[in-house]
Protein backbone atom coordinates (compact mmCIF):
# COMPACT_ATOMS: atom_id res chain seq x y z
CA UNK A 1 0.00 0.00 0.00
CA UNK A 2 1.06 3.54 -0.62
CA UNK A 3 1.87 5.78 2.33
CA UNK A 4 -0.61 8.39 1.05
CA UNK A 5 -3.50 5.97 1.57
CA UNK A 6 -2.94 5.94 5.32
CA UNK A 7 -2.52 9.66 5.93
CA UNK A 8 -6.27 10.10 6.22
CA UNK A 9 -6.31 7.81 9.26
CA UNK A 10 -4.00 9.96 11.38
CA UNK A 11 -6.15 11.66 14.03
CA UNK A 12 -5.85 13.20 17.46
CA UNK A 13 -6.74 10.71 20.18
CA UNK A 14 -8.50 13.33 22.27
CA UNK A 15 -10.18 16.28 20.67
CA UNK A 16 -12.14 19.32 21.82
CA UNK A 17 -15.40 17.36 21.80
CA UNK A 18 -13.91 14.75 24.14
CA UNK A 19 -12.87 17.48 26.58
CA UNK A 20 -16.40 18.93 26.45
CA UNK A 21 -17.89 15.47 27.03
CA UNK A 22 -15.69 14.88 30.07
CA UNK A 23 -16.84 18.22 31.48
CA UNK A 24 -20.47 17.16 30.93
CA UNK A 25 -19.87 13.83 32.70
CA UNK A 26 -18.05 15.46 35.61
CA UNK A 27 -19.62 18.91 36.05
CA UNK A 28 -18.23 19.27 39.58
CA UNK A 29 -14.65 19.03 38.26
CA UNK A 30 -12.59 21.37 36.12
CA UNK A 31 -11.48 19.62 32.93
CA UNK A 32 -8.41 21.19 31.38
CA UNK A 33 -7.33 20.05 27.90
CA UNK A 34 -3.57 19.92 27.33
CA UNK A 35 -2.17 20.01 23.81
CA UNK A 36 1.02 18.03 23.21
CA UNK A 37 3.82 18.46 20.69
CA UNK A 38 3.29 15.98 17.85
CA UNK A 39 5.70 14.71 15.23
CA UNK A 40 5.28 11.68 13.00
CA UNK A 41 8.86 12.18 11.80
CA UNK A 42 11.03 12.89 14.86
CA UNK A 43 10.59 10.53 17.85
CA UNK A 44 12.85 12.78 19.94
CA UNK A 45 10.26 15.51 19.60
CA UNK A 46 6.80 13.98 19.25
CA UNK A 47 4.77 13.04 22.32
CA UNK A 48 2.49 10.06 21.82
CA UNK A 49 0.44 10.27 25.03
CA UNK A 50 0.17 12.60 28.01
CA UNK A 51 1.83 10.05 30.31
CA UNK A 52 4.93 10.22 28.14
CA UNK A 53 5.58 13.81 29.26
CA UNK A 54 3.58 14.17 32.48
CA UNK A 55 3.00 11.78 35.37
CA UNK A 56 1.36 12.65 38.69
CA UNK A 57 2.96 10.78 41.59
CA UNK A 58 2.16 10.57 45.28
CA UNK A 59 -0.51 13.00 46.39
CA UNK A 60 0.90 16.31 45.17
CA UNK A 61 3.94 15.78 42.95
CA UNK A 62 4.54 15.02 39.28
CA UNK A 63 7.20 14.22 36.70
CA UNK A 64 7.15 16.61 33.74
CA UNK A 65 8.85 17.12 30.39
CA UNK A 66 8.01 20.76 29.75
CA UNK A 67 8.92 20.75 26.05
CA UNK A 68 6.30 18.08 25.42
CA UNK A 69 3.51 20.63 25.71
CA UNK A 70 2.57 22.72 22.70
CA UNK A 71 1.56 25.76 24.76
CA UNK A 72 3.57 27.36 27.55
CA UNK A 73 0.35 28.23 29.38
CA UNK A 74 -0.34 24.49 29.82
CA UNK A 75 3.03 24.07 31.55
CA UNK A 76 2.29 27.17 33.66
CA UNK A 77 -1.10 25.69 34.59
CA UNK A 78 0.57 22.48 35.83
CA UNK A 79 3.23 24.45 37.72
CA UNK A 80 0.48 26.45 39.45
CA UNK A 81 -1.53 23.30 40.16
CA UNK A 82 1.32 21.24 41.64
CA UNK A 83 3.81 23.91 42.67
CA UNK A 84 7.21 24.32 41.03
CA UNK A 85 9.07 22.51 43.84
CA UNK A 86 6.76 19.50 43.50
CA UNK A 87 7.70 18.89 39.86
CA UNK A 88 10.54 16.60 38.82
CA UNK A 89 11.67 17.94 35.46
CA UNK A 90 13.17 15.66 32.82
CA UNK A 91 15.18 16.63 29.76
CA UNK A 92 14.77 15.60 26.13
CA UNK A 93 16.92 12.46 26.33
CA UNK A 94 15.12 11.38 29.52
CA UNK A 95 11.78 12.03 27.82
CA UNK A 96 12.93 9.90 24.87
CA UNK A 97 13.86 7.11 27.29
CA UNK A 98 10.34 7.53 28.75
CA UNK A 99 11.23 8.62 32.28
CA UNK A 100 7.69 9.98 32.89
CA UNK A 101 6.11 6.67 31.83
CA UNK A 102 6.55 4.99 35.22
CA UNK A 103 3.60 4.02 37.37
CA UNK A 104 2.52 4.18 40.99
CA UNK A 105 1.06 1.22 42.81
CA UNK A 106 0.41 3.31 45.93
CA UNK A 107 0.86 6.93 46.95
CA UNK A 108 4.40 6.16 48.10
CA UNK A 109 5.40 3.18 45.91
CA UNK A 110 6.53 3.65 42.32
CA UNK A 111 7.55 1.06 39.74
CA UNK A 112 10.36 2.34 37.52
CA UNK A 113 12.93 1.16 35.03
CA UNK A 114 16.13 0.37 36.91
CA UNK A 115 18.22 2.24 34.31
CA UNK A 116 16.53 5.54 35.29
CA UNK A 117 19.26 6.21 37.86
CA UNK A 118 18.77 9.98 38.21
CA UNK A 119 14.98 9.75 38.40
CA UNK A 120 15.00 6.81 40.83
CA UNK A 121 17.46 8.63 43.08
CA UNK A 122 15.30 11.77 43.05
CA UNK A 123 12.16 9.75 43.82
CA UNK A 124 13.86 8.01 46.76
CA UNK A 125 15.15 11.37 48.01
CA UNK A 126 11.54 12.58 48.03
CA UNK A 127 10.49 9.61 50.17
CA UNK A 128 9.13 7.17 47.60
CA UNK A 129 9.88 3.47 47.66
CA UNK A 130 11.03 2.71 44.11
CA UNK A 131 10.60 -0.82 42.79
CA UNK A 132 13.23 -0.98 40.05
CA UNK A 133 12.82 -3.54 37.30
CA UNK A 134 14.78 -4.14 34.07
CA UNK A 135 12.64 -2.70 31.28
CA UNK A 136 15.06 -1.35 28.67
CA UNK A 137 14.17 -4.01 26.09
CA UNK A 138 10.46 -3.22 26.33
CA UNK A 139 11.20 0.48 25.83
CA UNK A 140 12.70 -0.31 22.43
CA UNK A 141 9.18 -1.10 21.21
CA UNK A 142 8.03 2.46 21.90
CA UNK A 143 6.31 1.99 25.25
CA UNK A 144 7.23 1.54 28.86
CA UNK A 145 5.66 0.70 32.19
CA UNK A 146 2.29 2.46 31.95
CA UNK A 147 1.93 1.29 28.36
CA UNK A 148 2.27 -2.36 29.38
CA UNK A 149 0.05 -2.50 32.46
CA UNK A 150 -3.62 -3.22 32.74
CA UNK A 151 -5.67 -1.96 35.68
CA UNK A 152 -7.27 -4.57 37.89
CA UNK A 153 -10.79 -3.79 38.97
CA UNK A 154 -12.10 -5.54 42.05
CA UNK A 155 -15.63 -5.48 43.35
CA UNK A 156 -16.02 -4.34 46.94
CA UNK A 157 -16.61 -7.33 49.17
PDB file of C-alpha atoms in Angstrom:
ATOM      1  CA  UNK A   1       0.000   0.000   0.000  1.00  0.00           C
ATOM      2  CA  UNK A   2       1.060   3.545  -0.619  1.00  0.00           C
ATOM      3  CA  UNK A   3       1.865   5.780   2.329  1.00  0.00           C
ATOM      4  CA  UNK A   4      -0.611   8.386   1.054  1.00  0.00           C
ATOM      5  CA  UNK A   5      -3.499   5.965   1.567  1.00  0.00           C
ATOM      6  CA  UNK A   6      -2.941   5.940   5.324  1.00  0.00           C
ATOM      7  CA  UNK A   7      -2.517   9.665   5.935  1.00  0.00           C
ATOM      8  CA  UNK A   8      -6.272  10.104   6.223  1.00  0.00           C
ATOM      9  CA  UNK A   9      -6.313   7.814   9.259  1.00  0.00           C
ATOM     10  CA  UNK A  10      -4.003   9.960  11.383  1.00  0.00           C
ATOM     11  CA  UNK A  11      -6.146  11.659  14.027  1.00  0.00           C
ATOM     12  CA  UNK A  12      -5.853  13.200  17.458  1.00  0.00           C
ATOM     13  CA  UNK A  13      -6.741  10.710  20.177  1.00  0.00           C
ATOM     14  CA  UNK A  14      -8.497  13.328  22.268  1.00  0.00           C
ATOM     15  CA  UNK A  15     -10.182  16.281  20.671  1.00  0.00           C
ATOM     16  CA  UNK A  16     -12.144  19.317  21.824  1.00  0.00           C
ATOM     17  CA  UNK A  17     -15.401  17.364  21.798  1.00  0.00           C
ATOM     18  CA  UNK A  18     -13.912  14.755  24.145  1.00  0.00           C
ATOM     19  CA  UNK A  19     -12.866  17.476  26.584  1.00  0.00           C
ATOM     20  CA  UNK A  20     -16.399  18.927  26.446  1.00  0.00           C
ATOM     21  CA  UNK A  21     -17.892  15.470  27.028  1.00  0.00           C
ATOM     22  CA  UNK A  22     -15.693  14.877  30.070  1.00  0.00           C
ATOM     23  CA  UNK A  23     -16.841  18.223  31.481  1.00  0.00           C
ATOM     24  CA  UNK A  24     -20.468  17.157  30.926  1.00  0.00           C
ATOM     25  CA  UNK A  25     -19.868  13.833  32.696  1.00  0.00           C
ATOM     26  CA  UNK A  26     -18.049  15.462  35.614  1.00  0.00           C
ATOM     27  CA  UNK A  27     -19.618  18.915  36.052  1.00  0.00           C
ATOM     28  CA  UNK A  28     -18.227  19.269  39.578  1.00  0.00           C
ATOM     29  CA  UNK A  29     -14.650  19.026  38.262  1.00  0.00           C
ATOM     30  CA  UNK A  30     -12.591  21.371  36.124  1.00  0.00           C
ATOM     31  CA  UNK A  31     -11.475  19.619  32.927  1.00  0.00           C
ATOM     32  CA  UNK A  32      -8.406  21.193  31.377  1.00  0.00           C
ATOM     33  CA  UNK A  33      -7.330  20.053  27.905  1.00  0.00           C
ATOM     34  CA  UNK A  34      -3.567  19.919  27.328  1.00  0.00           C
ATOM     35  CA  UNK A  35      -2.169  20.005  23.807  1.00  0.00           C
ATOM     36  CA  UNK A  36       1.024  18.028  23.213  1.00  0.00           C
ATOM     37  CA  UNK A  37       3.821  18.455  20.686  1.00  0.00           C
ATOM     38  CA  UNK A  38       3.287  15.975  17.849  1.00  0.00           C
ATOM     39  CA  UNK A  39       5.696  14.711  15.232  1.00  0.00           C
ATOM     40  CA  UNK A  40       5.281  11.682  13.000  1.00  0.00           C
ATOM     41  CA  UNK A  41       8.864  12.176  11.802  1.00  0.00           C
ATOM     42  CA  UNK A  42      11.031  12.893  14.856  1.00  0.00           C
ATOM     43  CA  UNK A  43      10.594  10.525  17.847  1.00  0.00           C
ATOM     44  CA  UNK A  44      12.847  12.783  19.941  1.00  0.00           C
ATOM     45  CA  UNK A  45      10.256  15.512  19.596  1.00  0.00           C
ATOM     46  CA  UNK A  46       6.804  13.983  19.250  1.00  0.00           C
ATOM     47  CA  UNK A  47       4.773  13.042  22.324  1.00  0.00           C
ATOM     48  CA  UNK A  48       2.488  10.058  21.824  1.00  0.00           C
ATOM     49  CA  UNK A  49       0.438  10.274  25.034  1.00  0.00           C
ATOM     50  CA  UNK A  50       0.169  12.602  28.008  1.00  0.00           C
ATOM     51  CA  UNK A  51       1.827  10.047  30.311  1.00  0.00           C
ATOM     52  CA  UNK A  52       4.932  10.215  28.137  1.00  0.00           C
ATOM     53  CA  UNK A  53       5.575  13.809  29.258  1.00  0.00           C
ATOM     54  CA  UNK A  54       3.584  14.170  32.479  1.00  0.00           C
ATOM     55  CA  UNK A  55       3.004  11.780  35.366  1.00  0.00           C
ATOM     56  CA  UNK A  56       1.359  12.654  38.687  1.00  0.00           C
ATOM     57  CA  UNK A  57       2.957  10.780  41.595  1.00  0.00           C
ATOM     58  CA  UNK A  58       2.160  10.566  45.282  1.00  0.00           C
ATOM     59  CA  UNK A  59      -0.512  13.002  46.387  1.00  0.00           C
ATOM     60  CA  UNK A  60       0.899  16.312  45.168  1.00  0.00           C
ATOM     61  CA  UNK A  61       3.942  15.783  42.952  1.00  0.00           C
ATOM     62  CA  UNK A  62       4.538  15.021  39.282  1.00  0.00           C
ATOM     63  CA  UNK A  63       7.197  14.220  36.699  1.00  0.00           C
ATOM     64  CA  UNK A  64       7.153  16.607  33.740  1.00  0.00           C
ATOM     65  CA  UNK A  65       8.852  17.119  30.393  1.00  0.00           C
ATOM     66  CA  UNK A  66       8.014  20.764  29.755  1.00  0.00           C
ATOM     67  CA  UNK A  67       8.922  20.753  26.051  1.00  0.00           C
ATOM     68  CA  UNK A  68       6.298  18.079  25.421  1.00  0.00           C
ATOM     69  CA  UNK A  69       3.513  20.632  25.713  1.00  0.00           C
ATOM     70  CA  UNK A  70       2.572  22.720  22.703  1.00  0.00           C
ATOM     71  CA  UNK A  71       1.556  25.757  24.756  1.00  0.00           C
ATOM     72  CA  UNK A  72       3.571  27.362  27.552  1.00  0.00           C
ATOM     73  CA  UNK A  73       0.347  28.230  29.377  1.00  0.00           C
ATOM     74  CA  UNK A  74      -0.339  24.495  29.816  1.00  0.00           C
ATOM     75  CA  UNK A  75       3.031  24.068  31.553  1.00  0.00           C
ATOM     76  CA  UNK A  76       2.295  27.167  33.656  1.00  0.00           C
ATOM     77  CA  UNK A  77      -1.099  25.685  34.590  1.00  0.00           C
ATOM     78  CA  UNK A  78       0.573  22.476  35.827  1.00  0.00           C
ATOM     79  CA  UNK A  79       3.230  24.455  37.716  1.00  0.00           C
ATOM     80  CA  UNK A  80       0.481  26.448  39.445  1.00  0.00           C
ATOM     81  CA  UNK A  81      -1.533  23.304  40.162  1.00  0.00           C
ATOM     82  CA  UNK A  82       1.316  21.238  41.639  1.00  0.00           C
ATOM     83  CA  UNK A  83       3.810  23.911  42.672  1.00  0.00           C
ATOM     84  CA  UNK A  84       7.210  24.320  41.033  1.00  0.00           C
ATOM     85  CA  UNK A  85       9.073  22.514  43.842  1.00  0.00           C
ATOM     86  CA  UNK A  86       6.761  19.504  43.497  1.00  0.00           C
ATOM     87  CA  UNK A  87       7.697  18.886  39.863  1.00  0.00           C
ATOM     88  CA  UNK A  88      10.540  16.603  38.819  1.00  0.00           C
ATOM     89  CA  UNK A  89      11.674  17.941  35.461  1.00  0.00           C
ATOM     90  CA  UNK A  90      13.165  15.659  32.823  1.00  0.00           C
ATOM     91  CA  UNK A  91      15.182  16.634  29.756  1.00  0.00           C
ATOM     92  CA  UNK A  92      14.765  15.603  26.132  1.00  0.00           C
ATOM     93  CA  UNK A  93      16.917  12.462  26.329  1.00  0.00           C
ATOM     94  CA  UNK A  94      15.123  11.380  29.522  1.00  0.00           C
ATOM     95  CA  UNK A  95      11.784  12.031  27.816  1.00  0.00           C
ATOM     96  CA  UNK A  96      12.928   9.901  24.874  1.00  0.00           C
ATOM     97  CA  UNK A  97      13.858   7.106  27.288  1.00  0.00           C
ATOM     98  CA  UNK A  98      10.344   7.531  28.748  1.00  0.00           C
ATOM     99  CA  UNK A  99      11.229   8.623  32.282  1.00  0.00           C
ATOM    100  CA  UNK A 100       7.693   9.982  32.891  1.00  0.00           C
ATOM    101  CA  UNK A 101       6.114   6.669  31.834  1.00  0.00           C
ATOM    102  CA  UNK A 102       6.554   4.994  35.215  1.00  0.00           C
ATOM    103  CA  UNK A 103       3.597   4.021  37.373  1.00  0.00           C
ATOM    104  CA  UNK A 104       2.515   4.180  40.987  1.00  0.00           C
ATOM    105  CA  UNK A 105       1.061   1.217  42.814  1.00  0.00           C
ATOM    106  CA  UNK A 106       0.411   3.312  45.925  1.00  0.00           C
ATOM    107  CA  UNK A 107       0.861   6.928  46.953  1.00  0.00           C
ATOM    108  CA  UNK A 108       4.403   6.162  48.099  1.00  0.00           C
ATOM    109  CA  UNK A 109       5.402   3.182  45.915  1.00  0.00           C
ATOM    110  CA  UNK A 110       6.533   3.650  42.316  1.00  0.00           C
ATOM    111  CA  UNK A 111       7.554   1.056  39.735  1.00  0.00           C
ATOM    112  CA  UNK A 112      10.359   2.341  37.523  1.00  0.00           C
ATOM    113  CA  UNK A 113      12.928   1.163  35.030  1.00  0.00           C
ATOM    114  CA  UNK A 114      16.134   0.374  36.910  1.00  0.00           C
ATOM    115  CA  UNK A 115      18.216   2.239  34.310  1.00  0.00           C
ATOM    116  CA  UNK A 116      16.527   5.540  35.292  1.00  0.00           C
ATOM    117  CA  UNK A 117      19.257   6.208  37.855  1.00  0.00           C
ATOM    118  CA  UNK A 118      18.766   9.979  38.208  1.00  0.00           C
ATOM    119  CA  UNK A 119      14.979   9.746  38.404  1.00  0.00           C
ATOM    120  CA  UNK A 120      14.998   6.810  40.827  1.00  0.00           C
ATOM    121  CA  UNK A 121      17.455   8.627  43.081  1.00  0.00           C
ATOM    122  CA  UNK A 122      15.300  11.767  43.053  1.00  0.00           C
ATOM    123  CA  UNK A 123      12.163   9.746  43.820  1.00  0.00           C
ATOM    124  CA  UNK A 124      13.861   8.015  46.756  1.00  0.00           C
ATOM    125  CA  UNK A 125      15.153  11.370  48.009  1.00  0.00           C
ATOM    126  CA  UNK A 126      11.542  12.579  48.034  1.00  0.00           C
ATOM    127  CA  UNK A 127      10.486   9.611  50.170  1.00  0.00           C
ATOM    128  CA  UNK A 128       9.131   7.172  47.602  1.00  0.00           C
ATOM    129  CA  UNK A 129       9.880   3.466  47.656  1.00  0.00           C
ATOM    130  CA  UNK A 130      11.030   2.710  44.110  1.00  0.00           C
ATOM    131  CA  UNK A 131      10.605  -0.820  42.790  1.00  0.00           C
ATOM    132  CA  UNK A 132      13.231  -0.982  40.050  1.00  0.00           C
ATOM    133  CA  UNK A 133      12.824  -3.537  37.300  1.00  0.00           C
ATOM    134  CA  UNK A 134      14.780  -4.139  34.066  1.00  0.00           C
ATOM    135  CA  UNK A 135      12.635  -2.697  31.278  1.00  0.00           C
ATOM    136  CA  UNK A 136      15.057  -1.354  28.674  1.00  0.00           C
ATOM    137  CA  UNK A 137      14.172  -4.005  26.087  1.00  0.00           C
ATOM    138  CA  UNK A 138      10.455  -3.224  26.326  1.00  0.00           C
ATOM    139  CA  UNK A 139      11.200   0.476  25.831  1.00  0.00           C
ATOM    140  CA  UNK A 140      12.700  -0.310  22.431  1.00  0.00           C
ATOM    141  CA  UNK A 141       9.182  -1.096  21.205  1.00  0.00           C
ATOM    142  CA  UNK A 142       8.034   2.455  21.902  1.00  0.00           C
ATOM    143  CA  UNK A 143       6.315   1.990  25.251  1.00  0.00           C
ATOM    144  CA  UNK A 144       7.229   1.542  28.860  1.00  0.00           C
ATOM    145  CA  UNK A 145       5.657   0.696  32.192  1.00  0.00           C
ATOM    146  CA  UNK A 146       2.291   2.458  31.951  1.00  0.00           C
ATOM    147  CA  UNK A 147       1.935   1.287  28.362  1.00  0.00           C
ATOM    148  CA  UNK A 148       2.271  -2.358  29.380  1.00  0.00           C
ATOM    149  CA  UNK A 149       0.052  -2.500  32.457  1.00  0.00           C
ATOM    150  CA  UNK A 150      -3.616  -3.216  32.744  1.00  0.00           C
ATOM    151  CA  UNK A 151      -5.667  -1.959  35.681  1.00  0.00           C
ATOM    152  CA  UNK A 152      -7.270  -4.573  37.894  1.00  0.00           C
ATOM    153  CA  UNK A 153     -10.795  -3.787  38.969  1.00  0.00           C
ATOM    154  CA  UNK A 154     -12.104  -5.539  42.051  1.00  0.00           C
ATOM    155  CA  UNK A 155     -15.631  -5.478  43.351  1.00  0.00           C
ATOM    156  CA  UNK A 156     -16.020  -4.343  46.942  1.00  0.00           C
ATOM    157  CA  UNK A 157     -16.605  -7.331  49.168  1.00  0.00           C
TER     158      UNK A 157
END
